[in-house]
Coordinates of C-alpha atoms in Angstrom, one line a residue:
M1 CA -14.6 -4.6 -0.8
I2 CA -13.5 -2.2 1.8
N3 CA -16.1 -0.4 4.1
V4 CA -15.4 2.0 6.8
S5 CA -18.0 3.3 9.2
N6 CA -17.9 6.3 11.7
L7 CA -14.3 5.6 12.0
T8 CA -12.7 7.4 14.9
K9 CA -9.2 7.6 16.0
K10 CA -7.8 9.4 19.3
Y11 CA -4.6 9.9 20.7
F12 CA -3.6 11.1 24.2
V13 CA -0.4 13.3 24.5
N14 CA 0.7 14.8 27.6
G15 CA -2.9 14.6 28.9
E16 CA -4.3 16.2 25.8
C17 CA -6.7 14.2 23.7
I18 CA -5.9 14.7 19.8
T19 CA -8.5 13.5 17.4
A20 CA -6.7 12.1 14.2
L21 CA -9.9 10.7 12.6
D22 CA -13.5 11.9 13.3
S23 CA -16.3 9.5 12.2
V24 CA -14.8 8.9 8.8
N25 CA -17.1 6.9 6.3
I26 CA -15.6 5.4 2.9
N27 CA -16.3 2.6 0.6
I28 CA -13.9 1.3 -1.8
Q29 CA -14.6 -1.2 -4.6
K30 CA -12.5 -4.0 -6.0
G31 CA -9.8 -3.0 -8.3
E32 CA -10.2 0.8 -7.6
F33 CA -7.2 2.9 -7.4
C34 CA -7.8 5.5 -4.6
C35 CA -5.5 8.3 -3.2
I36 CA -5.8 9.8 0.0
V37 CA -4.3 13.4 0.1
G38 CA -4.3 16.2 2.8
S39 CA -1.8 18.4 4.5
S40 CA 0.5 17.0 7.3
G41 CA -1.6 15.8 10.4
S42 CA -4.9 15.6 8.4
G43 CA -5.1 11.9 9.3
K44 CA -3.8 10.2 6.1
S45 CA -1.3 8.0 7.5
T46 CA -3.4 7.0 10.3
L47 CA -6.3 6.1 8.3
L48 CA -3.8 3.7 6.4
K49 CA -2.6 2.2 9.5
L50 CA -6.0 1.7 10.5
L51 CA -7.0 -0.1 7.4
A52 CA -4.0 -2.5 7.9
G53 CA -4.9 -3.3 11.5
I54 CA -1.6 -1.8 12.7
E55 CA -3.5 0.5 14.8
R56 CA -6.9 0.1 16.6
P57 CA -9.7 2.6 16.2
N58 CA -11.5 4.1 19.4
G59 CA -14.8 3.9 17.5
G60 CA -16.5 2.6 14.3
T61 CA -15.9 -0.2 12.0
I62 CA -13.6 -1.6 9.5
S63 CA -14.7 -4.5 7.0
I64 CA -12.6 -6.0 4.3
N65 CA -14.3 -8.7 2.2
N66 CA -16.7 -9.0 5.0
N67 CA -13.9 -9.4 7.6
C68 CA -14.3 -7.2 10.6
I69 CA -10.5 -6.4 11.2
H70 CA -11.2 -4.1 14.0
K71 CA -12.4 -7.0 16.0
M72 CA -9.7 -9.4 15.3
T73 CA -6.8 -10.6 17.5
E74 CA -3.2 -9.8 16.7
N75 CA -2.5 -13.1 15.4
E76 CA -5.7 -13.2 13.2
L77 CA -4.5 -9.6 12.1
A78 CA -1.1 -10.9 11.2
K79 CA -2.4 -13.8 9.2
F80 CA -5.0 -11.7 7.4
R81 CA -2.5 -9.2 6.3
Q82 CA -0.1 -12.1 5.2
N83 CA -2.8 -13.3 3.0
N84 CA -4.6 -10.4 1.8
I85 CA -2.6 -7.1 1.9
G86 CA 0.7 -5.8 0.3
F87 CA 2.6 -2.9 1.7
I88 CA 4.7 -0.2 -0.2
F89 CA 6.6 2.3 1.9
Q90 CA 8.1 5.7 1.2
S91 CA 11.6 4.6 2.6
Y92 CA 11.4 1.3 0.8
N93 CA 12.2 -0.7 4.2
L94 CA 14.4 -3.1 2.3
L95 CA 16.5 -5.2 4.7
P96 CA 20.1 -3.9 3.9
Y97 CA 21.8 -7.5 4.3
L98 CA 19.5 -9.1 1.9
T99 CA 19.8 -9.0 -1.9
A100 CA 17.0 -7.7 -4.1
I101 CA 15.7 -11.3 -4.9
E102 CA 16.1 -12.2 -1.2
N103 CA 14.1 -9.1 0.2
V104 CA 11.3 -10.0 -2.3
A105 CA 11.1 -13.6 -1.4
L106 CA 11.0 -12.8 2.3
P107 CA 7.1 -12.9 2.5
L108 CA 7.1 -16.3 1.1
L109 CA 9.8 -17.5 3.6
L110 CA 7.3 -16.4 6.5
K111 CA 4.6 -18.3 4.7
G112 CA 6.9 -21.5 4.7
V113 CA 7.2 -21.6 0.9
D114 CA 10.6 -23.8 0.0
K115 CA 13.6 -21.8 -0.9
Y116 CA 13.9 -23.0 -4.7
K117 CA 10.1 -22.0 -5.2
R118 CA 10.3 -18.7 -3.5
L119 CA 13.6 -17.7 -5.2
K120 CA 11.9 -18.9 -8.6
L121 CA 8.9 -16.7 -8.1
S122 CA 10.8 -13.7 -7.0
K123 CA 13.1 -13.7 -10.0
T124 CA 10.1 -14.1 -12.5
L125 CA 8.5 -11.0 -10.6
L126 CA 11.4 -9.0 -10.5
C127 CA 12.4 -9.7 -14.2
K128 CA 8.7 -8.7 -15.0
L129 CA 9.5 -5.3 -13.4
G130 CA 12.6 -4.7 -15.4
L131 CA 15.3 -5.7 -12.7
D132 CA 16.7 -9.0 -14.3
M133 CA 20.0 -7.5 -14.2
R134 CA 19.9 -6.6 -10.4
L135 CA 18.7 -9.5 -8.7
N136 CA 21.7 -10.1 -6.6
N137 CA 22.3 -6.5 -5.8
M138 CA 22.1 -5.2 -2.2
P139 CA 19.7 -2.4 -1.7
C140 CA 22.4 0.2 -1.3
E141 CA 23.5 -0.7 -4.9
L142 CA 20.3 0.3 -6.5
S143 CA 18.8 3.5 -7.1
G144 CA 15.7 4.8 -5.5
G145 CA 13.4 3.8 -8.3
Q146 CA 14.9 0.5 -8.4
Q147 CA 14.6 0.0 -4.7
Q148 CA 10.8 1.0 -4.9
R149 CA 10.3 -1.7 -7.7
V150 CA 11.8 -4.2 -5.3
G151 CA 9.3 -2.9 -2.7
I152 CA 6.4 -3.5 -5.2
A153 CA 7.7 -6.8 -6.2
R154 CA 7.9 -7.6 -2.4
A155 CA 4.3 -6.4 -2.0
L156 CA 2.9 -8.4 -4.9
I157 CA 4.7 -11.7 -4.2
T158 CA 1.9 -13.2 -2.2
H159 CA -0.8 -11.9 -4.7
P160 CA -2.6 -9.7 -2.4
Q161 CA -6.1 -8.3 -3.1
I162 CA -5.1 -5.0 -1.7
I163 CA -2.2 -2.8 -1.6
L164 CA -1.5 0.0 0.8
A165 CA 1.1 2.5 -0.2
D166 CA 2.5 5.1 2.0
E167 CA 4.0 7.9 0.1
P168 CA 5.6 5.7 -2.4
T169 CA 6.8 8.3 -4.7
G170 CA 8.0 10.7 -1.7
N171 CA 11.8 10.1 -2.1
L172 CA 12.0 9.7 -6.0
D173 CA 12.7 12.2 -8.7
N174 CA 9.8 13.1 -11.5
E175 CA 11.0 10.4 -13.8
S176 CA 11.0 7.4 -11.2
S177 CA 7.7 8.7 -9.6
N178 CA 5.9 8.5 -13.0
Q179 CA 7.3 5.0 -13.8
I180 CA 6.3 3.8 -10.2
M181 CA 2.8 5.1 -10.9
Q182 CA 2.4 3.5 -14.1
L183 CA 3.4 0.4 -12.4
L184 CA 0.7 0.6 -9.9
I185 CA -2.0 1.9 -12.2
G186 CA -1.2 -1.2 -14.5
L187 CA -1.7 -3.4 -11.5
S188 CA -5.1 -1.9 -10.7
R189 CA -6.5 -2.0 -14.1
K190 CA -4.9 -5.3 -15.3
K191 CA -4.8 -7.5 -12.3
D192 CA -7.9 -5.8 -10.5
I193 CA -5.9 -5.2 -7.4
T194 CA -7.2 -2.5 -5.2
I195 CA -4.7 0.3 -4.2
I196 CA -5.1 2.8 -1.6
M197 CA -2.2 5.2 -1.7
V198 CA -1.4 8.1 0.6
T199 CA 0.5 11.1 -1.0
H200 CA 0.7 14.8 -0.7
D201 CA 1.7 15.4 -4.4
S202 CA -1.4 16.4 -6.3
N203 CA 0.2 15.6 -9.7
I204 CA 0.5 12.0 -8.6
A205 CA -3.2 11.8 -6.9
N206 CA -4.5 13.2 -10.1
Q207 CA -3.6 9.9 -11.8
A208 CA -5.7 7.7 -9.7
D209 CA -9.4 6.7 -10.2
R210 CA -10.6 8.4 -7.0
I211 CA -9.3 11.3 -4.7
I212 CA -10.0 11.4 -1.1
T213 CA -9.1 14.7 0.7
L214 CA -8.9 14.7 4.5
N215 CA -8.4 17.7 6.5
N216 CA -8.2 17.6 10.5
G217 CA -9.6 14.3 10.6
F218 CA -12.7 14.8 8.6
I219 CA -13.4 13.9 4.9
L220 CA -13.2 17.3 3.1
S221 CA -13.9 15.8 -0.4
D222 CA -14.2 12.3 -2.0
T223 CA -14.3 12.8 -5.8
I224 CA -14.2 10.4 -8.9
N225 CA -11.3 11.4 -11.2
Q226 CA -12.9 11.7 -14.6
S227 CA -9.6 12.2 -16.7
S228 CA -8.6 8.8 -15.1
L229 CA -11.6 7.3 -16.2
S230 CA -11.5 8.7 -19.6
S231 CA -8.1 7.2 -20.1
I232 CA -9.4 3.8 -18.9
S233 CA -12.2 4.0 -21.7
Q234 CA -9.6 5.1 -24.5

């Protein structure tokens, strides 16, 4: 589903060239739950931004379902993201002046879905995520775990094939983190959604199907999580 070949990204800061990613090669299959780990500055978030088309590579290729996103125009990228990719953020990125249901419905508004239908779909999804009593709450009235579930619902509302998650449990307590991880694992296994998640937490990463470790822009290791596969077979 996702093919990354010889991907390179460089930044120029005060006349100095900094290599964030250096000839990275990755293949990710449909329905795979992949965690990207590494120390600060290893290139994790840069890789996620490149996969989303938010940043452009200096070299190499990125193909998603045979679409070469590194060659797309900004308008093409925006449409591609809208139709194929959902985003989950560490800081939730909910609009503070919209209710939970309105935040979830926003991507459908951008796609031109009428108000009645988008609110109905958003309500159904939020109820499935256990937020039926929080539909009309503002983000400031929700706990961190509840806000993140709203963020997940917003990511899912357009039925994306891929979810890109940047430290989605980073601001949560252990109980909320585990709840969010179980939601994501369920989506991957039951809905066949490909999930690529950046995390610094090894306990979180160990629940994924595959763990890719970055170090100074290189892939240090790329391993299949046997314990995760065992839990699937059971």
